[in-house]
Coordinates of C-alpha atoms and ligand atoms in Angstrom, one line a residue:
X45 CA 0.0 0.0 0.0
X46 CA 1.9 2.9 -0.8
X47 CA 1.7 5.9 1.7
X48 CA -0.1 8.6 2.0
X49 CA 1.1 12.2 2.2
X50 CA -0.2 15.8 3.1
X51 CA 1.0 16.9 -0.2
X52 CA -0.8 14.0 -2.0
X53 CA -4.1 14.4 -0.4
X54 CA -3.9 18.4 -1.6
X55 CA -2.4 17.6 -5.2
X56 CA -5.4 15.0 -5.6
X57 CA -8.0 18.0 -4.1
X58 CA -6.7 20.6 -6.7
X59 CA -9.8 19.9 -8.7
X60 CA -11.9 22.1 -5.5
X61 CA -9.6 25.2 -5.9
X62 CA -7.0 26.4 -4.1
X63 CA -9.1 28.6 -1.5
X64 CA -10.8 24.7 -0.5
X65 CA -7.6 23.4 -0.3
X66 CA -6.3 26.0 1.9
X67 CA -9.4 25.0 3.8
X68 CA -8.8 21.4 3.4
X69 CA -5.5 22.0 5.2
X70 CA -6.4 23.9 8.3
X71 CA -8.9 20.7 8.5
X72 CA -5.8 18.4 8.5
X73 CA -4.0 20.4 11.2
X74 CA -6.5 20.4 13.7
X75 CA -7.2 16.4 13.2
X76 CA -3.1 15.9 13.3
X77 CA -3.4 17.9 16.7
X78 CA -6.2 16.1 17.6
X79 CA -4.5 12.7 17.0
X80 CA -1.0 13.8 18.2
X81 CA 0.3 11.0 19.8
X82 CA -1.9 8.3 18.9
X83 CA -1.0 5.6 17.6
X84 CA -3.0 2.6 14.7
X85 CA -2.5 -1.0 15.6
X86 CA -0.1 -1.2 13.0
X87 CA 2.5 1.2 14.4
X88 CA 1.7 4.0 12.1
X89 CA 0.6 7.4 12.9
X90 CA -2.8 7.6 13.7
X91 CA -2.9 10.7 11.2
X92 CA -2.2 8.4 8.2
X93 CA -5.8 6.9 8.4
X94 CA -7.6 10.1 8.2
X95 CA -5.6 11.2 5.4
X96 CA -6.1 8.0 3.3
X97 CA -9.6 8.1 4.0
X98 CA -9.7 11.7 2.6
X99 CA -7.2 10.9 -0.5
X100 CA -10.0 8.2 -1.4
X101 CA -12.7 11.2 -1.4
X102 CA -10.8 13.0 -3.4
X103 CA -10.5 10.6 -6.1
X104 CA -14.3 10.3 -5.9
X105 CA -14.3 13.7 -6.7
X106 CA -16.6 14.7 -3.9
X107 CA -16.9 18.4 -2.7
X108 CA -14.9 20.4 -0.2
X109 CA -16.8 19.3 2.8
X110 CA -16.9 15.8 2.4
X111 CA -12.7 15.7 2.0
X112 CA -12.5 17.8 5.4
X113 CA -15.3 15.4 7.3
X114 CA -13.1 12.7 5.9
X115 CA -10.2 14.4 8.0
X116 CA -11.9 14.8 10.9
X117 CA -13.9 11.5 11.1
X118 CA -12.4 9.9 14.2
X119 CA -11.6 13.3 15.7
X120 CA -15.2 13.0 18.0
X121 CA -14.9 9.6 19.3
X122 CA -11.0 9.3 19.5
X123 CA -9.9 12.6 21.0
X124 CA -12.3 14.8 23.2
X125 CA -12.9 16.6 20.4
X126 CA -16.4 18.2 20.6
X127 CA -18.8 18.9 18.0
X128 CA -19.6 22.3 18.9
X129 CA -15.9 22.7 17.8
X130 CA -15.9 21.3 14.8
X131 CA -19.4 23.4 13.9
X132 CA -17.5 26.6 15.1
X133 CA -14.3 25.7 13.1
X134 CA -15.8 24.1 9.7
X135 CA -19.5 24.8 10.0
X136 CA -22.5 22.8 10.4
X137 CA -22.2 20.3 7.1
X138 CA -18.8 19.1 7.7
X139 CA -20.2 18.9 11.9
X140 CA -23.3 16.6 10.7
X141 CA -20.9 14.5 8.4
X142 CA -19.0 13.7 10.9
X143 CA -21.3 12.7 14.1
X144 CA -23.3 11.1 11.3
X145 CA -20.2 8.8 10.6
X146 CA -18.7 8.5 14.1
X147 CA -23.0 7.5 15.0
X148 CA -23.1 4.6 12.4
X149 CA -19.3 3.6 13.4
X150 CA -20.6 3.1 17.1
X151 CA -23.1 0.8 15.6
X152 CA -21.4 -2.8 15.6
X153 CA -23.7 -5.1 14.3
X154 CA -22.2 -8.8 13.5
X155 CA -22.1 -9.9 17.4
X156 CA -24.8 -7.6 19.0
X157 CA -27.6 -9.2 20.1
X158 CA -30.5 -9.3 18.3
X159 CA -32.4 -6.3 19.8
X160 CA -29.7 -4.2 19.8
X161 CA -28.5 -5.3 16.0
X162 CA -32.3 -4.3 15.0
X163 CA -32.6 -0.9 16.6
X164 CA -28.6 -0.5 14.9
X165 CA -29.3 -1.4 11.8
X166 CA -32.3 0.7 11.3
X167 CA -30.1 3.8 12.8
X168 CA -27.3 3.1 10.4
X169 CA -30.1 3.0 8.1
X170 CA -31.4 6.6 9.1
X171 CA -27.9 8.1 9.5
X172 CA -26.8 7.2 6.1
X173 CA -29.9 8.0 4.3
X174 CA -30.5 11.5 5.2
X175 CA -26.4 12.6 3.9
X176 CA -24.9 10.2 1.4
X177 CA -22.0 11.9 2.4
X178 CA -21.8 9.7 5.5
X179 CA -22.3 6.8 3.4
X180 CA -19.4 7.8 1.3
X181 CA -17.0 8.3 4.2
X182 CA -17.8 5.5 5.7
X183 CA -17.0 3.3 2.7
X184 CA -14.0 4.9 2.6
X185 CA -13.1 4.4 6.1
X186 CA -13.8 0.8 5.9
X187 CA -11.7 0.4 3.2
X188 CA -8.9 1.4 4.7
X189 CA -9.6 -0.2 7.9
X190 CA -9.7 -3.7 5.5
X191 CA -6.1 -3.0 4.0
X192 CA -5.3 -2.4 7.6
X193 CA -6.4 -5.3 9.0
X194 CA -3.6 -7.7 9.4
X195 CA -2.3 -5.8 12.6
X196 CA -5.8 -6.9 14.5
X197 CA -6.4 -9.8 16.3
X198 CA -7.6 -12.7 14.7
X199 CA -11.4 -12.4 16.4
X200 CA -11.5 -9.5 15.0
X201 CA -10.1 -9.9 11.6
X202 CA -12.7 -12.6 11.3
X203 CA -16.0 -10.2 12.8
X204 CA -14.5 -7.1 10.5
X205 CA -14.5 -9.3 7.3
X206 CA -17.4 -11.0 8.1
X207 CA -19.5 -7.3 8.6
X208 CA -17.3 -6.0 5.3
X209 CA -18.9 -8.9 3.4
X210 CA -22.3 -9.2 4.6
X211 CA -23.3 -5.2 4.8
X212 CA -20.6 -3.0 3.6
X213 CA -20.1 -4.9 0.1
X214 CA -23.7 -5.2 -0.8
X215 CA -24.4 -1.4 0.4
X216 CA -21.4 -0.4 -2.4
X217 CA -23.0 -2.4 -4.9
X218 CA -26.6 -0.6 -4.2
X219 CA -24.8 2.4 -4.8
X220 CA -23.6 1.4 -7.4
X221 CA -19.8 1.4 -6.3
X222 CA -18.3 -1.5 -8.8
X223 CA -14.9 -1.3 -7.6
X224 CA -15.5 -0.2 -4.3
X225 CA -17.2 -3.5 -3.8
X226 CA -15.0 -5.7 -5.8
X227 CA -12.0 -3.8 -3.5
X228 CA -14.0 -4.9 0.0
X229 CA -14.8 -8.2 -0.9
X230 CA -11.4 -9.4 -2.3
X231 CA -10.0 -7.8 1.1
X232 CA -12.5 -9.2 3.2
X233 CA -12.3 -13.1 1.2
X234 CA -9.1 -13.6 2.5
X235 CA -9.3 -13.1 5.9
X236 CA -12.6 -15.4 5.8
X237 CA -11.5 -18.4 3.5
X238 CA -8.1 -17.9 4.0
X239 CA -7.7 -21.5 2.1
X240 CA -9.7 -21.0 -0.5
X241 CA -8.4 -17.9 -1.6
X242 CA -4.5 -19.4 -1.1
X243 CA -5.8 -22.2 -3.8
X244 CA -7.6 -19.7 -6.2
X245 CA -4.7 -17.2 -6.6
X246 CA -2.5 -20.6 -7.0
X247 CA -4.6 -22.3 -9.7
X248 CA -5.9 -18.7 -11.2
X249 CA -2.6 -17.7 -11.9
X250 CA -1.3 -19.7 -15.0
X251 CA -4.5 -18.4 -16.7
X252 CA -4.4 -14.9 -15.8
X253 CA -0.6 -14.6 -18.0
X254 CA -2.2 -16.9 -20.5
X255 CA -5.5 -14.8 -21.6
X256 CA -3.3 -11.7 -20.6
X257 CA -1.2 -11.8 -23.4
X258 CA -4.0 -12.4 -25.8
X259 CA -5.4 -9.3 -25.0
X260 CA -2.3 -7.5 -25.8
X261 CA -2.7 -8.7 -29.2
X262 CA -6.6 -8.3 -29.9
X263 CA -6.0 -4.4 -28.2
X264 CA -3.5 -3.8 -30.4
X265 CA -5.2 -4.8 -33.8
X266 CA -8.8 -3.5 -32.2
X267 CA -6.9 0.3 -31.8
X268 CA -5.7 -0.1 -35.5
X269 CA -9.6 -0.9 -36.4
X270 CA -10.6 2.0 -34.8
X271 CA -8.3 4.5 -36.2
X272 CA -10.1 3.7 -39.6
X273 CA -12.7 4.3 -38.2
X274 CA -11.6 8.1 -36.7
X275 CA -12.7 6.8 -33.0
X276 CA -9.6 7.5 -30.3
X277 CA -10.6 4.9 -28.0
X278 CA -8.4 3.7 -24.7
X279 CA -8.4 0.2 -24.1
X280 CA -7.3 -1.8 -21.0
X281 CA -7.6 -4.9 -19.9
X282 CA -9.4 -5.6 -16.5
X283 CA -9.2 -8.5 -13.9
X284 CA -12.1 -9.7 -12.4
X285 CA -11.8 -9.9 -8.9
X286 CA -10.7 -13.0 -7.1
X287 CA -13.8 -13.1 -4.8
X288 CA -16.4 -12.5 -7.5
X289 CA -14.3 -15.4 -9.5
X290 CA -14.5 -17.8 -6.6
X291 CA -18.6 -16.8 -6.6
X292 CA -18.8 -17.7 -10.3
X293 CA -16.9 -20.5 -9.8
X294 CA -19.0 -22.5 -7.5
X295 CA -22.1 -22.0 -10.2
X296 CA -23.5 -25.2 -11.4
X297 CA -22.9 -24.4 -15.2
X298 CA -19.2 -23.9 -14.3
X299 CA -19.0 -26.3 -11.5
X300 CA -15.4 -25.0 -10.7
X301 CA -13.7 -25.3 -14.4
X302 CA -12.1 -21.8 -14.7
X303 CA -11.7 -22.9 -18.4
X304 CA -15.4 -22.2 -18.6
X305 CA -15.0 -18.7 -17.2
X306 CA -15.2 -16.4 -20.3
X307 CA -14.7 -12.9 -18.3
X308 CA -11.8 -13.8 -16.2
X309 CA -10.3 -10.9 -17.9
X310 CA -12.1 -8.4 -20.7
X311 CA -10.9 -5.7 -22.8
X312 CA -12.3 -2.5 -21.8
X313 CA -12.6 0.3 -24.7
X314 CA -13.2 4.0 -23.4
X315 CA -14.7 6.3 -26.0
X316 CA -15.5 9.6 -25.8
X317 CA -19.5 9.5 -26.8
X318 CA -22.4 7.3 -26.6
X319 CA -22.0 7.5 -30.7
X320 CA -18.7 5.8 -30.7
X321 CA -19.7 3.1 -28.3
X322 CA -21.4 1.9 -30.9
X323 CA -18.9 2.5 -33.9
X324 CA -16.1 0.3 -31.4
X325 CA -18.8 -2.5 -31.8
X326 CA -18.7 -2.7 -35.0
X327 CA -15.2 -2.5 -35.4
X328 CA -14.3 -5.3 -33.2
X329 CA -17.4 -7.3 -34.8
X330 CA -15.4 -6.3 -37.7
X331 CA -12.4 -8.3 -36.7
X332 CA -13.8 -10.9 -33.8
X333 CA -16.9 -12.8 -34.7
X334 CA -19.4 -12.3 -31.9
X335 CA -20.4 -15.8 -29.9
X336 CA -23.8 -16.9 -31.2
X337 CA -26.4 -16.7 -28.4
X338 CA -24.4 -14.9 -25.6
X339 CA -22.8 -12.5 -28.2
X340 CA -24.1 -8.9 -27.7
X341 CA -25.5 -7.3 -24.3
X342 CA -26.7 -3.7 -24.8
X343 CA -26.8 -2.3 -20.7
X344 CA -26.7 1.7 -22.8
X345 CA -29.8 1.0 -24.5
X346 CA -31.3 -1.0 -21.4
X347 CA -29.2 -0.5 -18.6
X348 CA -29.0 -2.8 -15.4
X349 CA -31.2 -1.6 -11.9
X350 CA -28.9 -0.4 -10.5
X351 CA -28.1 1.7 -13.4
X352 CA -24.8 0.0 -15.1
X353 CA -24.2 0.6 -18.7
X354 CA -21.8 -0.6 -21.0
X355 CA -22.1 -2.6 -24.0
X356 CA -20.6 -6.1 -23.6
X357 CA -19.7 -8.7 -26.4
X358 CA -18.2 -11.9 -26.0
X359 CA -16.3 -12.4 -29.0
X360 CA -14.1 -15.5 -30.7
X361 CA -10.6 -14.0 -29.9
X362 CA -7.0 -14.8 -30.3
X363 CA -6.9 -18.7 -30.9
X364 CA -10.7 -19.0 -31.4
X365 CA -10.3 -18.3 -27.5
X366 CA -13.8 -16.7 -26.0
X367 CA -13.4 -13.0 -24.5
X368 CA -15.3 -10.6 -23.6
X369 CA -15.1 -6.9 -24.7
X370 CA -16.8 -4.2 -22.9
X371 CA -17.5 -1.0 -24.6
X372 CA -18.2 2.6 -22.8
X373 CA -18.0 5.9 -22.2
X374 CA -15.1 7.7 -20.1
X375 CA -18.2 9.0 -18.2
X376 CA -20.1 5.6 -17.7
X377 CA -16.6 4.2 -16.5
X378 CA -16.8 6.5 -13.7
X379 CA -20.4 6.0 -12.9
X380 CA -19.4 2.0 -12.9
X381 CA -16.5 2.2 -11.0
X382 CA -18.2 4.8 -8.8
X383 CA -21.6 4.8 -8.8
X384 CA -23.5 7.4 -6.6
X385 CA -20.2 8.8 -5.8
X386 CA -19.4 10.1 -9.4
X387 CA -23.1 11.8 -9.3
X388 CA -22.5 13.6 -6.7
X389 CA -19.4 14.6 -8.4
X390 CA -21.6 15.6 -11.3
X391 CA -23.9 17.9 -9.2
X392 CA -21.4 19.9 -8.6
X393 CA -19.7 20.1 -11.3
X394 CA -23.3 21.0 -12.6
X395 CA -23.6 23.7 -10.0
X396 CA -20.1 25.1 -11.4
X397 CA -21.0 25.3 -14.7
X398 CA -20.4 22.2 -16.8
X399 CA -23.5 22.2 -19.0
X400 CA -26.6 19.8 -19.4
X401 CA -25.6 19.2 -22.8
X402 CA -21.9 18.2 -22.8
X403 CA -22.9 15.6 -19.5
X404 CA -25.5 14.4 -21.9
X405 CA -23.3 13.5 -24.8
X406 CA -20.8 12.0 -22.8
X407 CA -23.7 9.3 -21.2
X408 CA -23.9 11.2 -17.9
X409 CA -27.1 10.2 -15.9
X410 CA -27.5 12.8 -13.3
X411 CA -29.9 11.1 -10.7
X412 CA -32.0 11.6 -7.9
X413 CA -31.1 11.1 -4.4
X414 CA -34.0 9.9 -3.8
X415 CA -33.0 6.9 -6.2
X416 CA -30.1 5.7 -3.9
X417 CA -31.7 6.3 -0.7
X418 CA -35.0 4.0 -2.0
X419 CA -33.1 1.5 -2.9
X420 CA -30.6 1.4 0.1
X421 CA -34.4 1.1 1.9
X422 CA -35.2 -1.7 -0.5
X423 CA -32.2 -3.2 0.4
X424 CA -32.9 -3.7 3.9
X425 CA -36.0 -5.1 3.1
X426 CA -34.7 -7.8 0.9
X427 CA -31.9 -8.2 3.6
X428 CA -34.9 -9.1 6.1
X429 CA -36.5 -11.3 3.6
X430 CA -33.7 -14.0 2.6
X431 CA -32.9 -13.6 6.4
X432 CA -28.7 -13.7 4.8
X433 CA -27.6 -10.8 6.9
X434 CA -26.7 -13.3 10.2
X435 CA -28.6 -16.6 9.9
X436 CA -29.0 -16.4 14.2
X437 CA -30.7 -13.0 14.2
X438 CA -34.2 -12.4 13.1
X439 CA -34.8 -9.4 12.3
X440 CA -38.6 -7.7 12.4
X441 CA -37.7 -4.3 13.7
X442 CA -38.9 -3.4 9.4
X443 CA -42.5 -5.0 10.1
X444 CA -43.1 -2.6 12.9
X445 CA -40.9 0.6 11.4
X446 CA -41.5 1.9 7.8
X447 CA -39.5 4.2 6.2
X448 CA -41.5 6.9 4.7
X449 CA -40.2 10.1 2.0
X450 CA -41.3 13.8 1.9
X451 CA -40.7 14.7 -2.2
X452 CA -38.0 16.2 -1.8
X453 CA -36.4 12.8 -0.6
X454 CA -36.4 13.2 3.5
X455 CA -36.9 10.1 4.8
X456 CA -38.7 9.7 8.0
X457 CA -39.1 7.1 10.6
X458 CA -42.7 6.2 11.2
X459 CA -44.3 3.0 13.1
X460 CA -46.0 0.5 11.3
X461 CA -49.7 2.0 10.9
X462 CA -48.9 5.9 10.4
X463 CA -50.6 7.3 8.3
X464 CA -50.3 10.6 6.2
X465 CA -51.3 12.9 9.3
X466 CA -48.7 10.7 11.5
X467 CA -46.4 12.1 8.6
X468 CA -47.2 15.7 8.3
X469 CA -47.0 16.0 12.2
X470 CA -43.4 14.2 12.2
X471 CA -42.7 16.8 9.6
X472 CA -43.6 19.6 12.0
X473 CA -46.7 19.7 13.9
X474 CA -47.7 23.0 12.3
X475 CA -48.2 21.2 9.1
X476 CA -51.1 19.6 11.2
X477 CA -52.9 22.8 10.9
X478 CA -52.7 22.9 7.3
X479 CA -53.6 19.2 5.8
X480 CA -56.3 19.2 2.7
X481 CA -55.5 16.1 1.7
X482 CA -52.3 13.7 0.9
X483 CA -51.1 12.1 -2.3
X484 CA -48.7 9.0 -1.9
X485 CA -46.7 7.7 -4.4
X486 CA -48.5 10.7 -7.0
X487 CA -51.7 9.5 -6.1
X488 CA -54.7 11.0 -3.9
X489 CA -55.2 8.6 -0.9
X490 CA -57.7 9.1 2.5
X491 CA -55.8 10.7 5.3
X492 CA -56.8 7.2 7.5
X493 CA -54.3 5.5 4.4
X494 CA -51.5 3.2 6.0
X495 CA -48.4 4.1 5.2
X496 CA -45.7 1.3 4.0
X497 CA -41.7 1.8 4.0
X498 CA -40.6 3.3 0.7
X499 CA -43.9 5.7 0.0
X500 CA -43.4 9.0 -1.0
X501 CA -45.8 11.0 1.0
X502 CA -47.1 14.7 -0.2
X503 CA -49.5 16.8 1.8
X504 CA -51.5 18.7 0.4
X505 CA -52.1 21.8 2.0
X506 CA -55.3 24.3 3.1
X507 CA -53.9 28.1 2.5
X508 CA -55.3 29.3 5.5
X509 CA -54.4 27.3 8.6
X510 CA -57.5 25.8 11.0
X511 CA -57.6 23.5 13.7
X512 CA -56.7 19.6 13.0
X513 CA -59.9 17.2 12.9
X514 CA -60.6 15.3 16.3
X515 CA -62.1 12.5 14.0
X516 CA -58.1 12.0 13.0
X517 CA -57.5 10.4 16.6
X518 CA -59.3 7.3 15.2
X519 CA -56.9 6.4 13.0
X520 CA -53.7 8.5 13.7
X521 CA -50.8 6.1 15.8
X522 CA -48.0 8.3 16.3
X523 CA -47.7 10.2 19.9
X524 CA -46.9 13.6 18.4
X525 CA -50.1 13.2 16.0
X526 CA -52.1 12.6 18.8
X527 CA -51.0 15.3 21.3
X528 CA -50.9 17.5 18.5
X529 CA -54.6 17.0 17.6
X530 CA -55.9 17.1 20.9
X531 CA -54.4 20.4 21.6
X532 CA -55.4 22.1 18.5
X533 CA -52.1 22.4 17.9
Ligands
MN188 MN1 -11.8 5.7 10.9

């Protein structure tokens, strides 16, 4: 791992201007004072770990605030630092960031028992959801803490991996963090089958130099193709990660013949537009015939759910040998690698002037929050369903919670049986005074309607305000509601 400087961290934030850098740097003073003489497991500096958590930030091209709550993460719970400080220093943003990631930090779930790993899980849930800032950092944190991991004990290697693969992994992937994911569970596989993974990177290896220098032919006589065709395309080849290839391994059709694997490795062609993507197809469809039947995959025109695109073809390659090529844009290479990462990225480079039109051409999807934080809700739910977060626990603490949205993608925490009054008063009980009526989900419901997790409430308001309805209090749940309506507010 190589190591991680001041100056690096501020060369890799130049993108943010120098006044945010200056800014960046007064953050990393006060967390090097705040750390001074504390030391990692590993011998290091504490210092380092803030700093590679920030570096990682920067890469994902996140604004100025997320870098300096990257900084300052462990400043709360590690040295008597207080928040009030940190609000007076950096401001409230970087203040919320930070409590929000030391709060879901505090949360350990794999060995709590199972009341306490409900009511966590659903405040991890919370925390994350209303900044995906938090989420961000914490990813970042944790993969530093799994490169890190050697100098901890061996219980806790084992509980660290074991969380890394059963929550922090899968959260990446809902966010659409490709490498991110592919980077935790590699790190987290061999701490948790150390055997397995000694075997695979034994047996794996022979066919990794093999299929690699096929690919240096086929990229070479591919770049030739495209120059007749005026494309400038950069190709590289990618390695799919050991864990996923163990995973793909055990599948019935391959029943552990890596000979059968066809995407061990792939070419990867970068273009600059969503036009070209498809020009690169035909080129190497010019040169490689495409397999019949599992030849072409089109995710631009219909892109995965969690919103990967690329085109893929497996082709017959060097030697009649089956690869797979996988063609995108520079932007959708960011998007895949970094999912709701590089959109954040995007909104602010939209908010400093890069211009619809340009993200557009380049295959830019600038999306909603409200999209990531859905589905990170969804994702608990399936989580509850096939019962694979921790076969001991049972989890119901989602049959008796629900997870409800205002429109503009606030989620709040309501019990099972709220219903859009319960909502309005958890929004602020002066709403109460107001309510006409309340679509969910676009649509005009009763204000008795039962609210479920992942609704997207909207009341609809009175202009003048008048006392709330007793007649609610047969139907309302929530405490708040109910004091609210029987004081008139
Ligand atoms: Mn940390």
């Amino acid at each position: 791992m190589q190591k991680v400087t001041e100056k690096s961290l501020y060369k890799e934030a130049s993108y943010l201007g120098k006044p945010q850098v200056a800014d960046i740097r007064r953050a990393y003073l006060f967390a090097r004072k705040a750390h001074a003489g504390q030391r990692r497991l590993t011998g290091e500096e504490y210092i380092n770990h803030p700093l590679a958590v920030s570096l990682r930030i920067a890469q994902w091209r996140l604004d100025a605030v997320s870098v300096k709550a990257a900084l300052l993460h462990d400043t709360l719970e590690d040295s008597g630092t207080s928040s009030s400080e940190i609000i007076k220093l950096f401001g409230q943003d970087v203040a919320r960031i930070v409590s929000g990631v030391t709060n879901v930090t505090a949360v350990r779930l794999v060995g709590s028992t199972d009341d306490l790993f409900e009511e966590n899980l659903r405040k991890m849930i919370l925390v994350m959801a209303r900044d995906l800032r938090v989420v961000f950092v914490k990813l970042a944190d944790r993969l530093h803490n799994m490169q890190t991991l050697y100098a901890l004990s061996r219980k806790r290697q084992t509980e660290n991996a074991r969380e890394t693969l059963e929550i922090y992994a899968p959260l990446a992937e809902r966010l659409g963090m490709g490498e991110v994911k592919g980077e935790l569970e590699d790190l987290a596989f061999q701490y948790l089958y150390e055997g397995e993974y000694r075997d695979l990177l034994k047996s794996s290896s022979k066919y990794y130099k093999n299929t690699g220098e096929n690919l240096g032919n086929m990229r070479s006589s591919i770049l030739a193709e495209l120059e007749k065709y005026g494309v400038e395309a950069s190709i590289h080849s990618r390695r799919k990660h050991y864990y996923s290839l163990w995973r793909k391994l055990q599948r019935k059709e391959i029943a552990g013949d890596i000979e059968r694997v066809h995407d061990i490795t792939a070419l990867r062609i970068l273009v600059p537009s969503v036009r070209e993507c498809y020009l690169a197809l035909g080129a190497v469809h010019g040169i490689y015939r495409p397999v019949p039947k599992i030849g072409v995959s089109d995710f631009i025109a219909q892109p995965k759910p969690n919103g990967y695109r690329s085109i893929h073809t497996k082709v017959f390659g060097e030697g009649g040998k089956i690869t797979e090529i996988q063609i995108r844009t520079y932007r959708m290479h960011e998007e895949a690698e970094h999912g709701a990462a590089a959109h954040w990225a995007y909104a602010r480079q939209k908010s400093s002037g890069v211009n619809d039109e340009v993200l557009d051409k380049e295959g830019a999807v600038v999306s909603h929050k409200m999209e990531w934080v859905r589905s990170l809700v969804h994702w608990q739910e399936e989580l509850r369903e096939t019962g694979e977060l921790l076969e001991s626990v049972k989890v119901d603490m989602f049959n008796h919670r629900n997870f409800v949205f205002s429109p503009k993608g606030d989620v709040y925490d309501l019990p099972r049986g709220a219903t859009p009054v319960d909502f309005a008063c958890a929004v602020h009980t002066r709403l109460c005074r107001y309510i006409k009526g309340a679509k969910v989900n676009g649509k005009l419901v009763p204000l008795s309607f039962e609210l479920t997790s992942g609704d997207v409430v909207e009341i609809i308001k009175n202009r003048t305000e008048r006392p709330p309805s007793r007649d609610w209090l047969n139907f309302v749940v929530t405490a708040t509601a109910r004091k609210a309506i029987k004081k008139g507010v």
